[in-house]
Amino acid sequence: MTLCEYRPGLEGIPATESSISYVNGQKGILEYRGIRIEELAQKSTFLETAYLLIWGGLPTKQELDAFKDEIQHHRRLKYRIRDMMKCFPESGHPMDALQACAAALGLFYSRRALEDPVYIQAAVVRLLAKIPTMVAAFKLIRKGNDPVQPRDDLDYAANFLYMLNEEVPDPLSARIFDVCLTLHAEHTINASTFSAMVTASTLTDPYAVVASAVGTLAGPLHGGANEEVIAMLEEIGSVENVRPFVEERMARKAKIMGFGHRVYKVKDPRAVILQRLAEQLFDKFGQDEYYAIALELEAAVTERLGPKGVYPNVDFYSGLLYRKLGIPTDLFTPIFAIARVAGWLAHWKEQLAENRIFRPTQIYTGPHEQTYTSVSERIHLWDKKAQPPASLQNGSV
């Protein structure tokens, strides 16, 4: 076999064939199963979109009603999972808590009956239903409060906001949050989806697949970027500081969070929709103090880096929108995970159809024909620029 060219991050190297979603980064097009994201955001709901992604087509009214009913009646958590959450440190990040809880679901429900359609259906329902409950529960448990139980009379988005904020949300807020979930539900073979696929290729259970993807999503270069955007806007502090901030970052060749994308070379179509949604919330509930800074920052960065294809991505406006919904900053990424479970499960299900375990190769850059040196002779091998840890030098561990 001929060794292929090495590309850091596997950039541009196809990892699979998929019919789930499509991106055209030059034209700013995102489609789920061939339907433009703009149309789904306007006309669909998150659960209908999840059905579309996972099962391959839009459901009939009867199918959608049955799907929604199943999810509504599987939102509650086992008390042992709630008790486990109570043992987590209060300072722990919600993404770490979510990863642990998603994996724990496998202890209760995993049979790895991947050839059984009933098992697959049940796993899809449980993960879509329980992940939001976990996120909302940890938000309250870490403050010493009991979690709010889900309400079967509220739809998916409204129920989550109710469990999170302990009050029934305004209809506009619930609808906008539902659209946010739709926008984040799927995006081809990104890092967390690839992680899910690699894990799925071993034929482990779907709870381990989702836990693996959650761990990948947690990083600041992936789902954690919207948290970093808010921190950046806080650091800038005022509209007057925007352009000096941009100039300083560019001089250091430092990343400006919320800008640029490995695929899109125009403004992310999801960012366009999110900005419009944020403005709807601001019109009704008052503008976020950082929105003017964000607008000036987009103008400054687009002016300098737009010709290079650097524009706002999905993370740039989502944090401002979530803040207006009363969502704490460290829950931004877990909310990303709530939505992306739909895409992960779609790729898990697609992977099962023609599975082959992932086993990429490498380009070896190390030495050959090295000899073994006995431990008594190794002290001189320590490089002066890479001394052993102090604990080893002192003879302690």
mmCIF file of N, CA and C in Angstrom, residues 75 117 129 150 176 230 280 330 338 384 393:
data_model
loop_
_atom_site.group_PDB
_atom_site.id
_atom_site.type_symbol
_atom_site.label_atom_id
_atom_site.label_comp_id
_atom_site.label_asym_id
_atom_site.label_seq_id
_atom_site.Cartn_x
_atom_site.Cartn_y
_atom_site.Cartn_z
ATOM 1 N N ARG A 75 -37.893 11.188 30.184
ATOM 2 C CA ARG A 75 -37.019 12.284 30.582
ATOM 3 C C ARG A 75 -36.424 12.106 31.970
ATOM 4 N N PRO A 117 -33.567 -3.688 16.264
ATOM 5 C CA PRO A 117 -34.154 -2.366 16.027
ATOM 6 C C PRO A 117 -34.849 -1.786 17.256
ATOM 7 N N ALA A 129 -33.847 12.040 25.389
ATOM 8 C CA ALA A 129 -34.722 12.446 26.485
ATOM 9 C C ALA A 129 -33.957 12.818 27.744
ATOM 10 N N PRO A 150 -38.910 16.957 35.256
ATOM 11 C CA PRO A 150 -39.481 17.364 33.962
ATOM 12 C C PRO A 150 -41.002 17.335 33.971
ATOM 13 N N ILE A 176 -37.217 30.142 20.253
ATOM 14 C CA ILE A 176 -35.865 30.495 19.815
ATOM 15 C C ILE A 176 -34.863 29.447 20.287
ATOM 16 N N ILE A 230 -17.539 34.761 25.091
ATOM 17 C CA ILE A 230 -18.038 35.643 26.144
ATOM 18 C C ILE A 230 -16.881 36.184 26.978
ATOM 19 N N GLN A 280 -34.123 39.268 18.035
ATOM 20 C CA GLN A 280 -35.532 39.115 18.439
ATOM 21 C C GLN A 280 -35.659 39.107 19.961
ATOM 22 N N ASP A 330 -20.970 28.394 31.659
ATOM 23 C CA ASP A 330 -20.380 27.055 31.571
ATOM 24 C C ASP A 330 -21.385 25.982 31.174
ATOM 25 N N ILE A 338 -26.515 18.715 23.981
ATOM 26 C CA ILE A 338 -27.927 18.314 23.928
ATOM 27 C C ILE A 338 -28.390 18.233 22.487
ATOM 28 N N LYS A 384 19.910 17.857 29.612
ATOM 29 C CA LYS A 384 19.933 18.996 30.525
ATOM 30 C C LYS A 384 18.718 19.904 30.342
ATOM 31 N N GLN A 393 13.554 13.375 41.115
ATOM 32 C CA GLN A 393 14.891 13.754 41.574
ATOM 33 C C GLN A 393 15.025 13.620 43.089
#
